[in-house]
Amino acid sequence: LQYYEGTPINKIGWGRIKDEKQLADLVSIKEYYNSVVFSAPVVAKAVSANLVKALAGAFGEQQPKFTFLVGHDSNVASLFSALGVKPYHLPHQLETTPIGGKVVFQRWRDNANNKALLKVEYVYQSTEQLATLAPLNRANPPQRVTLALSECPTNDKGFCPFEDFERITTALAK
């Protein structure tokens, strides 16, 4: 967080971090901790149960068009593990769950085939955007990565059948 708050890299960690490689090594320790503590399958399923139920219920015909849920990196790590999000990389970012990141679940309709589709994206700021407090705008947009679920095969545009997503969340809600 010190780096994101504008602290020069050589002042981070009581002056013990000397360069971006050491910063990346430090972040990798935090990433490993998150994966061990929050992503173990049994733990992830239990910890994310209420979030999965809220997410599953957010897409009904009588539901609002937009639902906003707030959480921490630990919530995201548990949710991703429970849902079976495939491994991913966030370009221009050292973390897999950066501060201020947004996980966007979108329900789309393929009218030609009369099918509901799901697209999951991670929207986030790059390490540099966070560290410099750069305003986000059209010239400096947030970063975006399309995510894939193991049990919901995606097409070349990142969409998977919504019924597969429903099957995943229904199984988790039991």
Tab-separated table of N, CA, C and O in Angstrom, residues 107-174:
chain	number	residue	atom	x	y	z
A	107	ARG	N	-24.630	-10.305	-17.744
A	107	ARG	CA	-25.526	-11.225	-18.448
A	107	ARG	C	-25.890	-10.587	-19.786
A	107	ARG	O	-26.368	-9.456	-19.840
A	108	TRP	N	-25.639	-11.316	-20.851
A	108	TRP	CA	-25.916	-10.867	-22.202
A	108	TRP	C	-26.938	-11.806	-22.833
A	108	TRP	O	-27.164	-12.902	-22.358
A	109	ARG	N	-27.500	-11.368	-23.933
A	109	ARG	CA	-28.475	-12.191	-24.662
A	109	ARG	C	-28.020	-12.317	-26.109
A	109	ARG	O	-27.771	-11.314	-26.785
A	110	ASP	N	-27.892	-13.545	-26.569
A	110	ASP	CA	-27.603	-13.831	-27.973
A	110	ASP	C	-28.955	-14.052	-28.639
A	110	ASP	O	-29.535	-15.134	-28.560
A	111	ASN	N	-29.491	-13.010	-29.250
A	111	ASN	CA	-30.821	-13.086	-29.862
A	111	ASN	C	-30.872	-14.045	-31.038
A	111	ASN	O	-31.891	-14.690	-31.271
A	112	ALA	N	-29.788	-14.169	-31.769
A	112	ALA	CA	-29.770	-15.060	-32.931
A	112	ALA	C	-29.976	-16.515	-32.521
A	112	ALA	O	-30.605	-17.281	-33.238
A	113	ASN	N	-29.446	-16.886	-31.363
A	113	ASN	CA	-29.562	-18.271	-30.885
A	113	ASN	C	-30.486	-18.406	-29.678
A	113	ASN	O	-30.593	-19.493	-29.116
A	114	ASN	N	-31.093	-17.285	-29.271
A	114	ASN	CA	-31.999	-17.267	-28.125
A	114	ASN	C	-31.349	-17.891	-26.882
A	114	ASN	O	-31.920	-18.752	-26.233
A	115	LYS	N	-30.129	-17.431	-26.578
A	115	LYS	CA	-29.368	-17.962	-25.452
A	115	LYS	C	-28.885	-16.820	-24.559
A	115	LYS	O	-28.490	-15.761	-25.056
A	116	ALA	N	-28.932	-17.071	-23.250
A	116	ALA	CA	-28.349	-16.129	-22.293
A	116	ALA	C	-26.865	-16.472	-22.146
A	116	ALA	O	-26.488	-17.648	-22.124
A	117	LEU	N	-26.040	-15.451	-22.069
A	117	LEU	CA	-24.590	-15.624	-21.969
A	117	LEU	C	-24.056	-14.881	-20.746
A	117	LEU	O	-24.669	-13.927	-20.270
A	118	LEU	N	-22.888	-15.301	-20.300
A	118	LEU	CA	-22.203	-14.651	-19.182
A	118	LEU	C	-20.826	-14.214	-19.637
A	118	LEU	O	-20.147	-14.936	-20.368
A	119	LYS	N	-20.443	-13.027	-19.201
A	119	LYS	CA	-19.072	-12.557	-19.404
A	119	LYS	C	-18.589	-12.019	-18.068
A	119	LYS	O	-19.309	-11.283	-17.394
A	120	VAL	N	-17.388	-12.428	-17.679
A	120	VAL	CA	-16.798	-11.976	-16.417
A	120	VAL	C	-15.520	-11.226	-16.739
A	120	VAL	O	-14.646	-11.749	-17.432
A	121	GLU	N	-15.426	-9.993	-16.246
A	121	GLU	CA	-14.230	-9.183	-16.475
A	121	GLU	C	-13.686	-8.661	-15.152
A	121	GLU	O	-14.443	-8.414	-14.217
A	122	TYR	N	-12.379	-8.510	-15.116
A	122	TYR	CA	-11.720	-7.844	-13.995
A	122	TYR	C	-11.323	-6.463	-14.519
A	122	TYR	O	-10.604	-6.346	-15.506
A	123	VAL	N	-11.832	-5.433	-13.891
A	123	VAL	CA	-11.512	-4.053	-14.257
A	123	VAL	C	-10.676	-3.492	-13.109
A	123	VAL	O	-11.082	-3.575	-11.946
A	124	TYR	N	-9.519	-2.939	-13.428
A	124	TYR	CA	-8.578	-2.553	-12.377
A	124	TYR	C	-7.660	-1.436	-12.874
A	124	TYR	O	-7.612	-1.134	-14.066
A	125	GLN	N	-6.942	-0.861	-11.932
A	125	GLN	CA	-5.933	0.134	-12.280
A	125	GLN	C	-4.571	-0.543	-12.310
A	125	GLN	O	-4.286	-1.442	-11.511
A	126	SER	N	-3.728	-0.092	-13.210
A	126	SER	CA	-2.362	-0.601	-13.252
A	126	SER	C	-1.630	-0.139	-11.992
A	126	SER	O	-2.071	0.788	-11.298
A	127	THR	N	-0.519	-0.778	-11.721
A	127	THR	CA	0.297	-0.379	-10.574
A	127	THR	C	0.670	1.099	-10.705
A	127	THR	O	0.583	1.857	-9.745
A	128	GLU	N	1.042	1.518	-11.898
A	128	GLU	CA	1.433	2.916	-12.122
A	128	GLU	C	0.248	3.866	-11.929
A	128	GLU	O	0.395	4.931	-11.332
A	129	GLN	N	-0.916	3.492	-12.438
A	129	GLN	CA	-2.093	4.346	-12.269
A	129	GLN	C	-2.405	4.544	-10.784
A	129	GLN	O	-2.744	5.649	-10.360
A	130	LEU	N	-2.280	3.490	-10.006
A	130	LEU	CA	-2.532	3.601	-8.566
A	130	LEU	C	-1.463	4.453	-7.886
A	130	LEU	O	-1.785	5.337	-7.089
A	131	ALA	N	-0.194	4.177	-8.200
A	131	ALA	CA	0.909	4.863	-7.523
A	131	ALA	C	0.959	6.350	-7.848
A	131	ALA	O	1.379	7.156	-7.012
A	132	THR	N	0.500	6.724	-9.046
A	132	THR	CA	0.559	8.140	-9.436
A	132	THR	C	-0.775	8.854	-9.250
A	132	THR	O	-0.885	10.043	-9.562
A	133	LEU	N	-1.788	8.125	-8.757
A	133	LEU	CA	-3.137	8.684	-8.600
A	133	LEU	C	-3.650	9.270	-9.907
A	133	LEU	O	-4.339	10.299	-9.929
A	134	ALA	N	-3.306	8.604	-10.996
A	134	ALA	CA	-3.679	9.092	-12.317
A	134	ALA	C	-5.198	9.034	-12.498
A	134	ALA	O	-5.815	8.013	-12.229
A	135	PRO	N	-5.790	10.149	-12.933
A	135	PRO	CA	-7.234	10.125	-13.213
A	135	PRO	C	-7.533	9.145	-14.350
A	135	PRO	O	-6.785	9.072	-15.326
A	136	LEU	N	-8.602	8.410	-14.198
A	136	LEU	CA	-9.020	7.496	-15.257
A	136	LEU	C	-9.957	8.236	-16.191
A	136	LEU	O	-10.872	8.925	-15.746
A	137	ASN	N	-9.692	8.112	-17.472
A	137	ASN	CA	-10.518	8.761	-18.485
A	137	ASN	C	-10.300	8.029	-19.809
A	137	ASN	O	-9.645	6.994	-19.835
A	138	ARG	N	-10.809	8.568	-20.881
A	138	ARG	CA	-10.664	7.883	-22.175
A	138	ARG	C	-9.212	7.789	-22.614
A	138	ARG	O	-8.816	6.829	-23.256
A	139	ALA	N	-8.411	8.777	-22.268
A	139	ALA	CA	-7.005	8.755	-22.641
A	139	ALA	C	-6.195	7.838	-21.712
A	139	ALA	O	-5.122	7.362	-22.088
A	140	ASN	N	-6.696	7.606	-20.520
A	140	ASN	CA	-6.018	6.761	-19.535
A	140	ASN	C	-7.062	5.842	-18.879
A	140	ASN	O	-7.410	6.013	-17.714
A	141	PRO	N	-7.576	4.875	-19.651
A	141	PRO	CA	-8.661	4.035	-19.130
A	141	PRO	C	-8.161	3.003	-18.131
A	141	PRO	O	-6.966	2.687	-18.097
A	142	PRO	N	-9.095	2.452	-17.340
A	142	PRO	CA	-8.697	1.340	-16.478
A	142	PRO	C	-8.338	0.131	-17.335
A	142	PRO	O	-8.693	0.058	-18.517
A	143	GLN	N	-7.640	-0.799	-16.746
A	143	GLN	CA	-7.267	-2.035	-17.426
A	143	GLN	C	-8.456	-3.000	-17.358
A	143	GLN	O	-9.268	-2.915	-16.444
A	144	ARG	N	-8.524	-3.936	-18.298
A	144	ARG	CA	-9.613	-4.927	-18.327
A	144	ARG	C	-9.051	-6.271	-18.756
A	144	ARG	O	-8.282	-6.341	-19.708
A	145	VAL	N	-9.492	-7.309	-18.069
A	145	VAL	CA	-9.129	-8.673	-18.436
A	145	VAL	C	-10.390	-9.515	-18.356
A	145	VAL	O	-11.126	-9.442	-17.371
A	146	THR	N	-10.656	-10.296	-19.397
A	146	THR	CA	-11.783	-11.220	-19.381
A	146	THR	C	-11.354	-12.483	-18.652
A	146	THR	O	-10.284	-13.027	-18.918
A	147	LEU	N	-12.195	-12.925	-17.716
A	147	LEU	CA	-11.918	-14.122	-16.934
A	147	LEU	C	-12.724	-15.288	-17.482
A	147	LEU	O	-13.757	-15.092	-18.134
A	148	ALA	N	-12.263	-16.495	-17.200
A	148	ALA	CA	-12.965	-17.701	-17.636
A	148	ALA	C	-13.148	-18.629	-16.441
A	148	ALA	O	-12.283	-18.701	-15.560
A	149	LEU	N	-14.273	-19.334	-16.424
A	149	LEU	CA	-14.564	-20.311	-15.385
A	149	LEU	C	-14.280	-21.706	-15.936
A	149	LEU	O	-14.617	-22.003	-17.083
A	150	SER	N	-13.708	-22.556	-15.114
A	150	SER	CA	-13.352	-23.910	-15.549
A	150	SER	C	-14.548	-24.688	-16.091
A	150	SER	O	-14.425	-25.431	-17.055
A	151	GLU	N	-15.693	-24.517	-15.464
A	151	GLU	CA	-16.885	-25.291	-15.844
A	151	GLU	C	-17.849	-24.500	-16.733
A	151	GLU	O	-19.016	-24.871	-16.855
A	152	CYS	N	-17.362	-23.419	-17.326
A	152	CYS	CA	-18.207	-22.592	-18.188
A	152	CYS	C	-17.356	-22.168	-19.397
A	152	CYS	O	-16.792	-21.075	-19.416
A	153	PRO	N	-17.232	-23.044	-20.390
A	153	PRO	CA	-16.339	-22.768	-21.510
A	153	PRO	C	-16.722	-21.488	-22.259
A	153	PRO	O	-17.891	-21.263	-22.543
A	154	THR	N	-15.715	-20.679	-22.536
A	154	THR	CA	-15.955	-19.403	-23.206
A	154	THR	C	-15.674	-19.496	-24.697
A	154	THR	O	-14.856	-20.292	-25.142
A	155	ASN	N	-16.359	-18.625	-25.440
A	155	ASN	CA	-16.087	-18.524	-26.874
A	155	ASN	C	-14.952	-17.519	-27.088
A	155	ASN	O	-14.374	-17.011	-26.124
A	156	ASP	N	-14.659	-17.202	-28.333
A	156	ASP	CA	-13.539	-16.307	-28.641
A	156	ASP	C	-13.757	-14.879	-28.160
A	156	ASP	O	-12.813	-14.095	-28.115
A	157	LYS	N	-14.974	-14.534	-27.786
A	157	LYS	CA	-15.252	-13.187	-27.269
A	157	LYS	C	-15.382	-13.171	-25.742
A	157	LYS	O	-15.714	-12.150	-25.152
A	158	GLY	N	-15.138	-14.306	-25.101
A	158	GLY	CA	-15.162	-14.377	-23.647
A	158	GLY	C	-16.516	-14.683	-23.032
A	158	GLY	O	-16.686	-14.557	-21.826
A	159	PHE	N	-17.478	-15.095	-23.839
A	159	PHE	CA	-18.817	-15.413	-23.330
A	159	PHE	C	-18.947	-16.914	-23.089
A	159	PHE	O	-18.443	-17.714	-23.871
A	160	CYS	N	-19.661	-17.267	-22.027
A	160	CYS	CA	-19.988	-18.671	-21.788
A	160	CYS	C	-21.494	-18.780	-21.581
A	160	CYS	O	-22.160	-17.775	-21.294
A	161	PRO	N	-22.053	-19.986	-21.734
A	161	PRO	CA	-23.499	-20.150	-21.556
A	161	PRO	C	-23.917	-19.804	-20.121
A	161	PRO	O	-23.347	-20.317	-19.160
A	162	PHE	N	-24.902	-18.947	-19.988
A	162	PHE	CA	-25.363	-18.536	-18.664
A	162	PHE	C	-25.883	-19.721	-17.869
A	162	PHE	O	-25.736	-19.778	-16.651
A	163	GLU	N	-26.450	-20.703	-18.553
A	163	GLU	CA	-26.969	-21.886	-17.851
A	163	GLU	C	-25.839	-22.639	-17.145
A	163	GLU	O	-26.044	-23.242	-16.087
A	164	ASP	N	-24.618	-22.609	-17.694
A	164	ASP	CA	-23.477	-23.234	-17.017
A	164	ASP	C	-23.151	-22.481	-15.730
A	164	ASP	O	-22.842	-23.092	-14.707
A	165	PHE	N	-23.195	-21.164	-15.789
A	165	PHE	CA	-22.963	-20.343	-14.593
A	165	PHE	C	-24.029	-20.643	-13.539
A	165	PHE	O	-23.715	-20.793	-12.350
A	166	GLU	N	-25.277	-20.746	-13.955
A	166	GLU	CA	-26.355	-21.073	-13.015
A	166	GLU	C	-26.132	-22.445	-12.376
A	166	GLU	O	-26.359	-22.627	-11.174
A	167	ARG	N	-25.674	-23.394	-13.151
A	167	ARG	CA	-25.396	-24.731	-12.626
A	167	ARG	C	-24.296	-24.665	-11.560
A	167	ARG	O	-24.392	-25.286	-10.501
A	168	ILE	N	-23.258	-23.884	-11.822
A	168	ILE	CA	-22.136	-23.727	-10.875
A	168	ILE	C	-22.636	-23.101	-9.581
A	168	ILE	O	-22.366	-23.606	-8.484
A	169	THR	N	-23.364	-21.989	-9.676
A	169	THR	CA	-23.801	-21.291	-8.463
A	169	THR	C	-24.848	-22.094	-7.708
A	169	THR	O	-24.871	-22.074	-6.480
A	170	THR	N	-25.696	-22.832	-8.405
A	170	THR	CA	-26.690	-23.675	-7.732
A	170	THR	C	-26.001	-24.777	-6.935
A	170	THR	O	-26.357	-25.051	-5.791
A	171	ALA	N	-24.989	-25.394	-7.522
A	171	ALA	CA	-24.242	-26.453	-6.829
A	171	ALA	C	-23.531	-25.900	-5.603
A	171	ALA	O	-23.484	-26.558	-4.553
A	172	LEU	N	-23.005	-24.691	-5.696
A	172	LEU	CA	-22.297	-24.078	-4.563
A	172	LEU	C	-23.255	-23.672	-3.447
A	172	LEU	O	-22.882	-23.640	-2.285
A	173	ALA	N	-24.482	-23.335	-3.818
A	173	ALA	CA	-25.460	-22.869	-2.824
A	173	ALA	C	-26.010	-23.998	-1.970
A	173	ALA	O	-26.662	-23.751	-0.963
A	174	LYS	N	-25.761	-25.230	-2.364
A	174	LYS	CA	-26.278	-26.394	-1.600
A	174	LYS	C	-25.493	-26.600	-0.326
A	174	LYS	O	-24.358	-26.357	-0.199
